[in-house]
Amino acid sequence: GQNQRLLTYQTPVSFFGEEMFDGGVCGASIRAETEVICAVLEKKKFFKLIKKQPVLKGQILNFLGKGVIEMLKKVSFLSNLDIQDLEVLRRGLHCSTYQAEQIVFYEGDIGERFYMILKGSVVIQRKDCSTGKELEVAKMDEGNYFGEVALIMDIGRTASVVVKEPSLILSINKKTFRSFLEMAGLDLMTVMRARIIEAFKKFKIPFFQAIPDEKFPFVAEKCRIEKYDKNETIFEEGDIGNEFYIISYGQVAISKEGRVLTRLDSGKYFGEAALVSEESKRTATCITCMETVLLTMSREDFKKVFDHNPEALADVELKLAGKNAGIRAVLHHPLALREFTKFLKSQIALESLLCWEAVVRFRKFYNYNMSEDGSQQVDGEKRKEVNKMARDILEKFVKVGSDQEVNIPDFMRKNVIHAVETGEIYEDVFFAMEVEIVGLMRNDKLSTFRTTPGFRKVLDTVGNYEDMDANIKKSIKILTRRSSMALRSAGRGSMNRSGTHVRKNTGMLGQMPKIAEISESISEDKSIEEKAAD
């Protein structure tokens, strides 16, 4: 009828009419689109059979109903669907038996079905592009699924699947699979993102181990899936790098000055220098050796994962950048900060670091205790504490002749003093000064600190990512001198050349920037004042 909607297409070998087994009412209309040959089991004969073999009823019901639904719930991108949706999908499933060593499909085949293992196990194999040999890359058993990538991305099968033992495998064809996703309101990219989360965990990318499980959905959302043809250039030596890549399927050749250094296969990654380096240039050219699928993530999105955990990001950067780690990593890593403090004390140059620490404490206290607009409609004692902390910073570090006077431009000093003394105390009142003093520490002290035994002790303690390919490690010189500390962003406003914060909503109730918005404004190419103005 006109009001009916298509639930699924069924082709050999599949079944319908299973409501008979539990006395239920048929939940859908079934129409033959072509000539069909069916094997029919009548209700009377079925009940006659189970009287002789009563154990069969439970097994059949489990196989045709509850057991399949439970297995569908284990599929990551189906786990949040209602039982009614899963019942619809169940109707489109086909059941096939396989013997040991039987091939389900070959690598490169056109993908037509999505598979779930009800009983038994399979082996996933991929061809080594260098040797041509089939390599076993994974084993799957009951409850696992495979084959959805080729259906979603319209690419050839990314691996061969060989049955390991007599197995019972459920499958659904491409037309039904896509129709169901649309009906259930599942976007194809949602499906792929669920697989990305699993890919990160499966590939065990080392610097993603610092990411808590609850952050993985955010990581997946920010990743893109990119398909490349054979001999396609991903990036060239000298390009500015801003993205990190994981090979989901395929192979990539890494070359420098025309000479191939190495080839990377599925599960390997490259371009990781871009995660911690601002405007670092690619030190090699990457070209696909075959049809390849990559997961990509930008530096900005990677850093957002660590918005509220700068210490974890600092640890990642120290492991990746090593002796070229930036000031951010030093300031936010507990051990590195301790050694940097000792170094500055030996140089009789501790005032900038002490001032930075005081500003960070002020900002955290403000962010935790004050209302979003910074108004006076908060606990009076908290407002008094905010004012006291701001004045302490003024007396200890800002005013001329103070005990720990920091080296900042006169115009900036005057602006900060005026803001605090007139009560215009917001979360970002010390923003411009903070950028300035961190820039001073980076430009004047960081290079020397990185040559000290204390810094070598830090690197020895945190270690590095040893599973990076040796050839790539030799060819990569991570340029992180421009890496700045995770500062407060100017947010919804900007800096003018006087070093004060310009708000789009002016006055005491002006919008406050969020702590998650960080400034990457420190650069050797521009003065701190110019970068603040940007």
Short mmCIF file of C-alpha atoms in Angstrom, two decimals:
data_model
loop_
_atom_site.label_atom_id
_atom_site.label_comp_id
_atom_site.label_asym_id
_atom_site.label_seq_id
_atom_site.Cartn_x
_atom_site.Cartn_y
_atom_site.Cartn_z
CA GLY A 1 0.00 0.00 0.00
CA GLN A 2 0.98 3.66 -0.30
CA ASN A 3 1.46 4.01 3.48
CA GLN A 4 3.80 1.03 3.72
CA ARG A 5 7.54 1.57 3.95
CA LEU A 6 10.28 -0.73 2.82
CA LEU A 7 12.05 -2.44 5.71
CA THR A 8 14.43 -4.79 3.99
CA TYR A 9 15.27 -6.82 0.91
CA GLN A 10 15.72 -10.55 1.37
CA THR A 11 17.68 -12.78 -0.95
CA PRO A 12 19.00 -16.35 -0.62
CA VAL A 13 19.61 -17.66 1.98
CA SER A 14 17.30 -15.87 4.44
CA PHE A 15 14.14 -16.61 6.40
CA PHE A 16 10.85 -14.99 7.40
CA GLY A 17 7.67 -15.93 9.26
CA GLU A 18 9.52 -16.74 12.47
CA GLU A 19 6.61 -15.29 14.51
CA MET A 20 5.06 -18.76 14.18
CA PHE A 21 7.49 -20.18 16.74
CA ASP A 22 6.24 -18.07 19.65
CA GLY A 23 2.66 -17.54 18.52
CA GLY A 24 3.16 -13.92 17.59
CA VAL A 25 1.48 -11.89 14.83
CA CYS A 26 3.37 -11.31 11.59
CA GLY A 27 4.97 -7.89 11.91
CA ALA A 28 5.38 -7.07 8.22
CA SER A 29 4.02 -7.73 4.74
CA ILE A 30 6.21 -9.79 2.42
CA ARG A 31 6.04 -9.53 -1.38
CA ALA A 32 7.98 -11.47 -3.97
CA GLU A 33 9.72 -9.18 -6.46
CA THR A 34 10.96 -12.04 -8.62
CA GLU A 35 10.24 -15.74 -8.94
CA VAL A 36 11.09 -17.23 -5.53
CA ILE A 37 11.60 -20.79 -4.31
CA CYS A 38 10.96 -21.22 -0.58
CA ALA A 39 11.32 -24.12 1.83
CA VAL A 40 8.23 -24.00 4.05
CA LEU A 41 7.93 -25.34 7.60
CA GLU A 42 4.32 -25.72 8.69
CA LYS A 43 3.29 -24.93 12.25
CA LYS A 44 1.78 -28.37 12.94
CA LYS A 45 4.87 -30.18 11.75
CA PHE A 46 7.10 -27.87 13.79
CA PHE A 47 5.26 -28.55 17.06
CA LYS A 48 5.20 -32.24 16.29
CA LEU A 49 8.97 -32.10 15.89
CA ILE A 50 9.66 -30.24 19.15
CA LYS A 51 7.55 -32.73 21.09
CA LYS A 52 10.13 -35.32 20.15
CA GLN A 53 13.08 -32.91 20.52
CA PRO A 54 12.00 -30.22 23.05
CA VAL A 55 15.50 -28.75 23.28
CA LEU A 56 15.16 -27.59 19.67
CA LYS A 57 12.55 -24.95 20.46
CA GLY A 58 14.83 -22.92 22.71
CA GLN A 59 17.72 -23.17 20.27
CA ILE A 60 15.59 -22.10 17.31
CA LEU A 61 14.02 -19.18 19.17
CA ASN A 62 17.43 -18.03 20.37
CA PHE A 63 18.88 -18.27 16.88
CA LEU A 64 16.01 -16.52 15.11
CA GLY A 65 15.20 -13.89 17.71
CA LYS A 66 16.79 -12.99 21.03
CA GLY A 67 20.23 -14.37 20.24
CA VAL A 68 20.54 -12.33 17.06
CA ILE A 69 19.25 -9.17 18.74
CA GLU A 70 21.81 -9.56 21.52
CA MET A 71 24.56 -9.89 18.95
CA LEU A 72 23.37 -6.81 17.06
CA LYS A 73 23.62 -4.84 20.31
CA LYS A 74 27.33 -5.64 20.43
CA VAL A 75 27.90 -3.79 17.15
CA SER A 76 29.25 -0.42 18.30
CA PHE A 77 27.25 1.79 15.92
CA LEU A 78 24.02 -0.17 16.61
CA SER A 79 24.32 -0.40 20.40
CA ASN A 80 22.13 2.66 21.12
CA LEU A 81 19.25 1.68 18.84
CA ASP A 82 15.84 0.58 20.11
CA ILE A 83 14.82 -3.08 20.04
CA GLN A 84 12.23 -2.20 17.37
CA ASP A 85 14.96 -0.92 15.04
CA LEU A 86 17.10 -3.98 15.65
CA GLU A 87 14.09 -6.20 14.89
CA VAL A 88 13.82 -4.50 11.52
CA LEU A 89 17.49 -5.10 10.82
CA ARG A 90 17.18 -8.72 11.91
CA ARG A 91 14.61 -9.30 9.19
CA GLY A 92 17.17 -8.44 6.55
CA LEU A 93 19.83 -10.85 7.79
CA HIS A 94 21.01 -13.81 5.77
CA CYS A 95 22.48 -16.91 7.36
CA SER A 96 25.30 -18.88 5.73
CA THR A 97 27.39 -21.84 6.85
CA TYR A 98 31.10 -21.96 6.07
CA GLN A 99 33.62 -24.74 6.34
CA ALA A 100 37.22 -24.35 7.58
CA GLU A 101 39.53 -22.63 5.04
CA GLN A 102 36.58 -21.34 3.01
CA ILE A 103 37.00 -17.77 1.71
CA VAL A 104 34.31 -15.24 2.65
CA PHE A 105 35.79 -12.64 0.30
CA TYR A 106 39.17 -11.59 -1.12
CA GLU A 107 41.06 -8.34 -0.64
CA GLY A 108 40.09 -6.00 -3.46
CA ASP A 109 36.66 -7.57 -4.09
CA ILE A 110 33.72 -5.21 -4.49
CA GLY A 111 31.95 -5.00 -1.15
CA GLU A 112 28.33 -6.16 -1.25
CA ARG A 113 27.65 -7.44 2.28
CA PHE A 114 28.24 -6.71 5.95
CA TYR A 115 28.99 -9.75 8.14
CA MET A 116 28.52 -10.84 11.76
CA ILE A 117 29.86 -14.05 13.25
CA LEU A 118 27.17 -16.01 15.05
CA LYS A 119 29.25 -19.15 15.59
CA GLY A 120 32.85 -19.97 14.76
CA SER A 121 35.81 -17.76 13.85
CA VAL A 122 37.64 -16.17 10.91
CA VAL A 123 41.11 -14.87 10.10
CA ILE A 124 41.73 -11.46 8.50
CA GLN A 125 44.57 -11.43 5.97
CA ARG A 126 46.25 -8.65 4.01
CA LYS A 127 48.79 -8.87 1.25
CA ASP A 128 52.22 -7.44 2.02
CA CYS A 129 52.87 -4.97 -0.80
CA SER A 130 56.63 -5.61 -0.65
CA THR A 131 56.66 -9.43 -0.64
CA GLY A 132 53.24 -10.28 -2.05
CA LYS A 133 52.66 -12.71 0.83
CA GLU A 134 49.39 -12.95 2.74
CA LEU A 135 49.86 -11.76 6.33
CA GLU A 136 47.47 -12.55 9.16
CA VAL A 137 46.50 -9.26 10.76
CA ALA A 138 43.61 -10.26 13.07
CA LYS A 139 41.37 -13.04 14.31
CA MET A 140 37.65 -12.68 14.95
CA ASP A 141 35.24 -14.98 16.73
CA GLU A 142 31.62 -15.03 17.91
CA GLY A 143 30.04 -11.61 18.24
CA ASN A 144 32.57 -9.82 16.01
CA TYR A 145 31.67 -8.17 12.72
CA PHE A 146 33.47 -7.08 9.55
CA GLY A 147 32.95 -5.78 6.03
CA GLU A 148 31.13 -2.51 6.72
CA VAL A 149 33.95 -0.23 5.51
CA ALA A 150 33.65 -1.31 1.89
CA LEU A 151 29.88 -0.80 2.00
CA ILE A 152 30.12 2.71 3.40
CA MET A 153 33.06 4.07 1.40
CA ASP A 154 32.50 2.27 -1.91
CA ILE A 155 36.01 0.87 -2.01
CA GLY A 156 37.27 -2.64 -2.57
CA ARG A 157 37.59 -5.02 0.34
CA THR A 158 40.48 -3.89 2.51
CA ALA A 159 41.44 -7.47 3.48
CA SER A 160 40.68 -11.10 2.77
CA VAL A 161 38.61 -13.10 5.25
CA VAL A 162 39.22 -16.83 5.67
CA VAL A 163 37.06 -19.08 7.86
CA LYS A 164 39.13 -20.78 10.55
CA GLU A 165 36.61 -23.47 11.63
CA PRO A 166 33.06 -24.54 10.69
CA SER A 167 31.13 -21.30 11.20
CA LEU A 168 27.69 -19.74 11.03
CA ILE A 169 27.84 -16.18 9.68
CA LEU A 170 25.04 -13.66 9.34
CA SER A 171 25.18 -11.01 6.63
CA ILE A 172 23.17 -8.14 5.19
CA ASN A 173 23.45 -6.76 1.66
CA LYS A 174 24.48 -3.22 0.77
CA LYS A 175 21.03 -2.05 -0.33
CA THR A 176 19.36 -3.22 2.86
CA PHE A 177 22.24 -1.99 5.03
CA ARG A 178 22.08 1.55 3.67
CA SER A 179 18.28 1.59 3.70
CA PHE A 180 18.31 0.57 7.34
CA LEU A 181 20.88 3.21 8.33
CA GLU A 182 18.72 5.88 6.73
CA MET A 183 15.53 4.56 8.33
CA ALA A 184 17.17 4.36 11.77
CA GLY A 185 18.55 7.89 11.41
CA LEU A 186 22.17 6.75 11.41
CA ASP A 187 24.50 8.89 9.34
CA LEU A 188 27.18 6.97 7.46
CA MET A 189 29.83 9.14 9.08
CA THR A 190 28.45 8.23 12.51
CA VAL A 191 29.03 4.61 11.63
CA MET A 192 32.57 5.33 10.51
CA ARG A 193 33.32 7.39 13.61
CA ALA A 194 32.34 4.47 15.79
CA ARG A 195 34.86 2.41 13.86
CA ILE A 196 37.48 5.15 14.24
CA ILE A 197 37.23 4.88 18.03
CA GLU A 198 37.84 1.17 17.74
CA ALA A 199 40.68 1.80 15.30
CA PHE A 200 42.54 4.09 17.71
CA LYS A 201 42.29 1.46 20.43
CA LYS A 202 43.15 -1.40 18.09
CA PHE A 203 46.15 0.36 16.54
CA LYS A 204 47.35 1.40 20.02
CA ILE A 205 48.68 4.74 18.82
CA PRO A 206 50.98 5.47 21.77
CA PHE A 207 50.28 9.14 22.35
CA PHE A 208 46.53 8.46 22.27
CA GLN A 209 46.90 6.26 25.33
CA ALA A 210 46.86 9.47 27.40
CA ILE A 211 43.31 10.19 26.21
CA PRO A 212 40.60 9.01 28.64
CA ASP A 213 37.90 6.75 27.20
CA GLU A 214 35.20 9.39 27.55
CA LYS A 215 37.17 11.65 25.18
CA PHE A 216 37.34 9.10 22.35
CA PRO A 217 33.93 10.05 20.90
CA PHE A 218 35.22 13.64 20.60
CA VAL A 219 38.39 12.36 18.91
CA ALA A 220 36.31 10.32 16.47
CA GLU A 221 34.06 13.28 15.71
CA LYS A 222 37.04 15.47 14.87
CA CYS A 223 38.70 12.90 12.63
CA ARG A 224 38.15 12.87 8.90
CA ILE A 225 38.19 9.85 6.62
CA GLU A 226 40.10 10.44 3.40
CA LYS A 227 40.41 8.08 0.45
CA TYR A 228 43.44 8.27 -1.88
CA ASP A 229 44.06 6.52 -5.17
CA LYS A 230 47.30 4.72 -5.98
CA ASN A 231 50.34 7.02 -6.50
CA GLU A 232 48.50 10.04 -5.08
CA THR A 233 50.53 12.58 -3.12
CA ILE A 234 49.36 13.21 0.44
CA PHE A 235 51.87 15.97 1.10
CA GLU A 236 55.28 17.02 -0.21
CA GLU A 237 58.57 17.78 1.48
CA GLY A 238 58.55 21.43 2.52
CA ASP A 239 54.78 21.75 2.89
CA ILE A 240 53.49 23.30 6.11
CA GLY A 241 52.15 20.53 8.31
CA ASN A 242 48.94 20.82 10.29
CA GLU A 243 47.57 17.27 10.21
CA PHE A 244 48.39 13.86 11.58
CA TYR A 245 47.56 10.65 9.68
CA ILE A 246 46.73 7.05 10.58
CA ILE A 247 46.63 4.45 7.82
CA SER A 248 43.33 2.60 8.13
CA TYR A 249 43.94 0.66 4.93
CA GLY A 250 46.62 0.72 2.26
CA GLN A 251 50.29 1.64 2.11
CA VAL A 252 52.22 4.92 2.02
CA ALA A 253 55.79 5.50 0.81
CA ILE A 254 57.86 8.06 2.73
CA SER A 255 60.60 9.64 0.63
CA LYS A 256 63.14 12.42 1.07
CA GLU A 257 64.87 14.15 -1.83
CA GLY A 258 63.46 11.51 -4.17
CA ARG A 259 64.76 8.52 -2.16
CA VAL A 260 62.25 6.19 -0.46
CA LEU A 261 63.05 5.93 3.25
CA THR A 262 60.37 3.44 4.24
CA ARG A 263 56.86 2.19 3.52
CA LEU A 264 54.10 2.25 6.11
CA ASP A 265 51.14 -0.13 6.17
CA SER A 266 47.75 -0.29 7.92
CA GLY A 267 47.89 0.67 11.59
CA LYS A 268 50.98 2.87 11.19
CA TYR A 269 50.92 6.66 11.46
CA PHE A 270 52.88 9.63 10.14
CA GLY A 271 52.90 13.43 10.29
CA GLU A 272 52.86 13.38 14.10
CA ALA A 273 55.24 16.36 14.27
CA ALA A 274 52.30 18.53 13.24
CA LEU A 275 50.55 17.71 16.52
CA VAL A 276 53.03 19.69 18.60
CA SER A 277 54.70 22.01 16.10
CA GLU A 278 53.40 25.31 14.83
CA GLU A 279 53.95 25.76 11.12
CA SER A 280 56.53 22.99 11.00
CA LYS A 281 57.55 22.04 7.47
CA ARG A 282 57.13 18.49 6.25
CA THR A 283 60.53 16.83 6.17
CA ALA A 284 59.51 14.13 3.70
CA THR A 285 57.09 13.43 0.85
CA CYS A 286 54.28 10.90 1.34
CA ILE A 287 52.74 9.09 -1.64
CA THR A 288 50.28 6.21 -1.64
CA CYS A 289 51.47 2.87 -3.00
CA MET A 290 47.92 1.59 -3.52
CA GLU A 291 44.34 2.64 -2.86
CA THR A 292 44.53 3.96 0.69
CA VAL A 293 42.15 5.10 3.42
CA LEU A 294 43.52 7.52 6.02
CA LEU A 295 42.16 8.87 9.27
CA THR A 296 43.30 12.47 9.71
CA MET A 297 43.26 14.87 12.63
CA SER A 298 44.37 18.50 12.84
CA ARG A 299 46.74 19.90 15.45
CA GLU A 300 44.02 22.21 16.76
CA ASP A 301 41.54 19.38 17.33
CA PHE A 302 44.20 17.18 18.91
CA LYS A 303 45.01 19.90 21.43
CA LYS A 304 41.33 20.41 22.26
CA VAL A 305 41.26 16.87 23.59
CA PHE A 306 43.57 18.12 26.35
CA ASP A 307 41.78 21.41 27.07
CA HIS A 308 41.37 20.59 30.74
CA ASN A 309 44.49 18.46 31.06
CA PRO A 310 47.51 20.47 29.83
CA GLU A 311 49.82 18.19 31.81
CA ALA A 312 48.88 15.22 29.62
CA LEU A 313 49.47 17.27 26.46
CA ALA A 314 52.84 18.37 27.83
CA ASP A 315 53.80 14.73 28.38
CA VAL A 316 52.80 13.90 24.80
CA GLU A 317 54.84 16.79 23.43
CA LEU A 318 57.93 15.85 25.43
CA LYS A 319 57.70 12.30 24.12
CA LEU A 320 57.22 13.45 20.54
CA ALA A 321 59.50 16.48 20.37
CA GLY A 322 62.21 15.41 22.81
CA LYS A 323 65.05 17.91 22.91
CA ASN A 324 63.02 20.29 20.73
CA ALA A 325 60.08 20.49 23.15
CA GLY A 326 58.49 23.90 23.45
CA ILE A 327 57.89 26.15 26.41
CA ARG A 328 54.35 24.81 26.86
CA ALA A 329 55.63 21.31 27.55
CA VAL A 330 58.17 22.61 30.05
CA LEU A 331 55.70 24.80 31.95
CA HIS A 332 52.92 22.23 32.16
CA HIS A 333 54.86 19.06 32.86
CA PRO A 334 55.45 18.71 36.63
CA LEU A 335 58.96 17.24 36.39
CA ALA A 336 60.05 19.59 33.61
CA LEU A 337 58.71 22.59 35.53
CA ARG A 338 60.61 21.51 38.64
CA GLU A 339 63.87 21.26 36.71
CA PHE A 340 63.19 24.53 34.88
CA THR A 341 62.62 26.22 38.24
CA LYS A 342 66.01 24.97 39.50
CA PHE A 343 67.65 26.23 36.32
CA LEU A 344 66.11 29.71 36.54
CA LYS A 345 67.03 29.93 40.20
CA SER A 346 70.64 29.19 39.31
CA GLN A 347 70.44 31.98 36.71
CA ILE A 348 68.93 34.38 39.26
CA ALA A 349 66.02 34.81 36.83
CA LEU A 350 63.08 33.30 38.67
CA GLU A 351 60.74 36.30 38.65
CA SER A 352 59.04 35.58 35.29
CA LEU A 353 58.24 31.99 36.24
CA LEU A 354 56.93 32.97 39.69
CA CYS A 355 54.77 35.62 38.08
CA TRP A 356 53.42 33.13 35.52
CA GLU A 357 52.53 30.66 38.28
CA ALA A 358 50.72 33.39 40.24
CA VAL A 359 48.75 34.41 37.14
CA VAL A 360 47.76 30.79 36.49
CA ARG A 361 46.54 30.40 40.08
CA PHE A 362 44.56 33.63 39.76
CA ARG A 363 42.96 32.53 36.50
CA LYS A 364 41.99 29.09 37.84
CA PHE A 365 40.49 30.59 40.99
CA TYR A 366 38.55 33.16 38.99
CA ASN A 367 37.30 30.59 36.50
CA TYR A 368 36.13 28.25 39.28
CA ASN A 369 34.53 30.78 41.60
CA MET A 370 33.20 33.70 39.59
CA SER A 371 30.04 33.98 37.49
CA GLU A 372 30.41 33.76 33.73
CA ASP A 373 30.11 37.50 33.17
CA GLY A 374 32.37 38.41 36.09
CA SER A 375 29.60 40.44 37.74
CA GLN A 376 29.41 41.32 41.43
CA GLN A 377 26.44 38.95 41.91
CA VAL A 378 28.64 36.33 43.52
CA ASP A 379 29.88 35.50 47.01
CA GLY A 380 31.35 38.68 48.41
CA GLU A 381 34.23 36.81 50.03
CA LYS A 382 35.17 35.26 46.71
CA ARG A 383 35.20 38.66 45.04
CA LYS A 384 37.43 39.94 47.82
CA GLU A 385 39.80 37.01 47.32
CA VAL A 386 39.94 37.67 43.56
CA ASN A 387 40.77 41.33 44.20
CA LYS A 388 43.40 40.38 46.78
CA MET A 389 45.08 37.89 44.41
CA ALA A 390 45.18 40.50 41.64
CA ARG A 391 46.65 43.14 43.96
CA ASP A 392 49.26 40.68 45.26
CA ILE A 393 50.42 40.09 41.68
CA LEU A 394 50.53 43.84 41.17
CA GLU A 395 52.63 44.47 44.32
CA LYS A 396 55.02 41.52 43.87
CA PHE A 397 55.65 41.53 40.13
CA VAL A 398 54.23 44.53 38.27
CA LYS A 399 54.93 47.77 40.10
CA VAL A 400 58.30 49.38 39.51
CA GLY A 401 60.67 48.55 42.35
CA SER A 402 58.71 45.51 43.53
CA ASP A 403 60.67 42.56 44.93
CA GLN A 404 60.17 40.35 41.84
CA GLU A 405 59.58 43.02 39.20
CA VAL A 406 59.10 41.40 35.77
CA ASN A 407 60.50 42.83 32.58
CA ILE A 408 57.49 44.05 30.62
CA PRO A 409 56.98 47.19 28.48
CA ASP A 410 55.98 50.36 30.34
CA PHE A 411 52.69 50.73 28.45
CA MET A 412 51.69 47.20 29.47
CA ARG A 413 52.69 47.80 33.09
CA LYS A 414 50.57 50.97 33.22
CA ASN A 415 47.54 49.23 31.69
CA VAL A 416 47.66 46.36 34.18
CA ILE A 417 48.07 48.71 37.16
CA HIS A 418 45.17 50.86 35.98
CA ALA A 419 42.86 47.85 35.47
CA VAL A 420 43.53 46.41 38.92
CA GLU A 421 43.42 49.70 40.83
CA THR A 422 40.13 50.75 39.18
CA GLY A 423 38.48 47.38 39.87
CA GLU A 424 38.31 46.23 36.24
CA ILE A 425 39.48 42.78 37.31
CA TYR A 426 38.49 40.03 34.94
CA GLU A 427 39.83 36.58 34.26
CA ASP A 428 42.07 37.88 31.46
CA VAL A 429 43.31 41.03 33.16
CA PHE A 430 46.88 39.68 33.04
CA PHE A 431 46.61 38.11 29.57
CA ALA A 432 48.98 40.42 27.67
CA MET A 433 51.52 40.33 30.50
CA GLU A 434 51.36 36.55 30.61
CA VAL A 435 52.08 36.28 26.89
CA GLU A 436 55.00 38.65 27.31
CA ILE A 437 56.72 36.88 30.22
CA VAL A 438 56.28 33.44 28.70
CA GLY A 439 57.78 34.76 25.50
CA LEU A 440 60.74 36.10 27.47
CA MET A 441 61.32 32.74 29.14
CA ARG A 442 61.16 31.00 25.80
CA ASN A 443 63.43 33.40 23.96
CA ASP A 444 65.98 34.01 26.72
CA LYS A 445 66.13 30.77 28.73
CA LEU A 446 64.59 27.78 26.98
CA SER A 447 67.40 26.98 24.54
CA THR A 448 70.00 26.95 27.32
CA PHE A 449 67.76 24.91 29.62
CA ARG A 450 67.39 22.23 26.95
CA THR A 451 71.16 21.63 27.11
CA THR A 452 71.23 21.03 30.87
CA PRO A 453 71.44 17.69 32.73
CA GLY A 454 68.11 18.57 34.34
CA PHE A 455 66.32 18.60 30.99
CA ARG A 456 68.06 15.39 29.91
CA LYS A 457 66.79 13.86 33.14
CA VAL A 458 63.25 14.90 32.17
CA LEU A 459 63.56 13.27 28.74
CA ASP A 460 65.02 10.11 30.22
CA THR A 461 62.12 9.93 32.66
CA VAL A 462 59.24 10.53 30.24
CA GLY A 463 60.83 8.42 27.47
CA ASN A 464 59.70 8.57 23.84
CA TYR A 465 57.49 6.70 21.43
CA GLU A 466 59.78 3.83 20.57
CA ASP A 467 57.47 2.30 18.01
CA MET A 468 58.02 5.21 15.64
CA ASP A 469 59.76 3.86 12.56
CA ALA A 470 63.53 4.28 12.94
CA ASN A 471 63.95 5.76 9.48
CA ILE A 472 61.22 8.30 10.10
CA LYS A 473 62.76 9.32 13.42
CA LYS A 474 66.04 10.05 11.64
CA SER A 475 64.37 12.10 8.94
CA ILE A 476 62.11 14.14 11.22
CA LYS A 477 63.46 17.22 12.94
CA ILE A 478 60.56 18.51 14.94
CA LEU A 479 60.48 22.26 14.89
CA THR A 480 58.73 23.15 18.10
CA ARG A 481 60.58 26.32 19.04
CA ARG A 482 57.41 28.17 18.15
CA SER A 483 55.25 26.03 20.39
CA SER A 484 53.68 28.33 22.93
CA MET A 485 52.19 27.64 26.30
CA ALA A 486 48.47 26.98 26.59
CA LEU A 487 47.30 30.49 27.36
CA ARG A 488 43.92 31.98 27.69
CA SER A 489 42.63 33.11 24.32
CA ALA A 490 41.47 36.60 23.76
CA GLY A 491 38.21 34.73 23.19
CA ARG A 492 35.39 36.76 21.87
CA GLY A 493 37.52 39.88 21.89
CA SER A 494 41.04 40.75 20.77
CA MET A 495 44.14 42.61 21.87
CA ASN A 496 44.87 46.13 20.81
CA ARG A 497 48.37 47.48 20.48
CA SER A 498 48.31 48.93 23.97
CA GLY A 499 48.21 45.42 25.38
CA THR A 500 44.70 45.69 26.80
CA HIS A 501 41.82 43.37 26.05
CA VAL A 502 39.16 44.66 23.67
CA ARG A 503 35.70 43.16 24.21
CA LYS A 504 32.86 42.98 21.75
CA ASN A 505 30.53 43.36 24.75
CA THR A 506 32.14 46.17 26.74
CA GLY A 507 31.85 47.01 30.41
CA MET A 508 31.69 44.90 33.56
CA LEU A 509 29.24 42.44 32.00
CA GLY A 510 31.30 41.84 28.86
CA GLN A 511 31.64 38.29 27.62
CA MET A 512 34.53 36.36 29.18
CA PRO A 513 36.62 34.04 27.01
CA LYS A 514 36.46 30.34 27.90
CA ILE A 515 39.51 28.62 29.31
CA ALA A 516 39.31 26.07 26.49
CA GLU A 517 40.17 28.74 23.92
CA ILE A 518 43.96 28.95 23.99
CA SER A 519 46.35 31.37 22.43
CA GLU A 520 49.10 30.14 20.15
CA SER A 521 50.32 33.67 19.65
CA ILE A 522 53.99 33.46 20.58
CA SER A 523 56.23 33.54 17.50
CA GLU A 524 59.82 34.42 16.72
CA ASP A 525 58.65 36.32 13.64
CA LYS A 526 56.66 38.96 15.50
CA SER A 527 56.99 40.80 18.77
CA ILE A 528 54.74 39.70 21.62
CA GLU A 529 52.88 42.97 21.30
CA GLU A 530 52.16 42.38 17.61
CA LYS A 531 51.01 38.81 18.21
CA ALA A 532 48.77 39.99 21.04
CA ALA A 533 47.30 42.57 18.68
CA ASP A 534 46.56 39.82 16.13
#
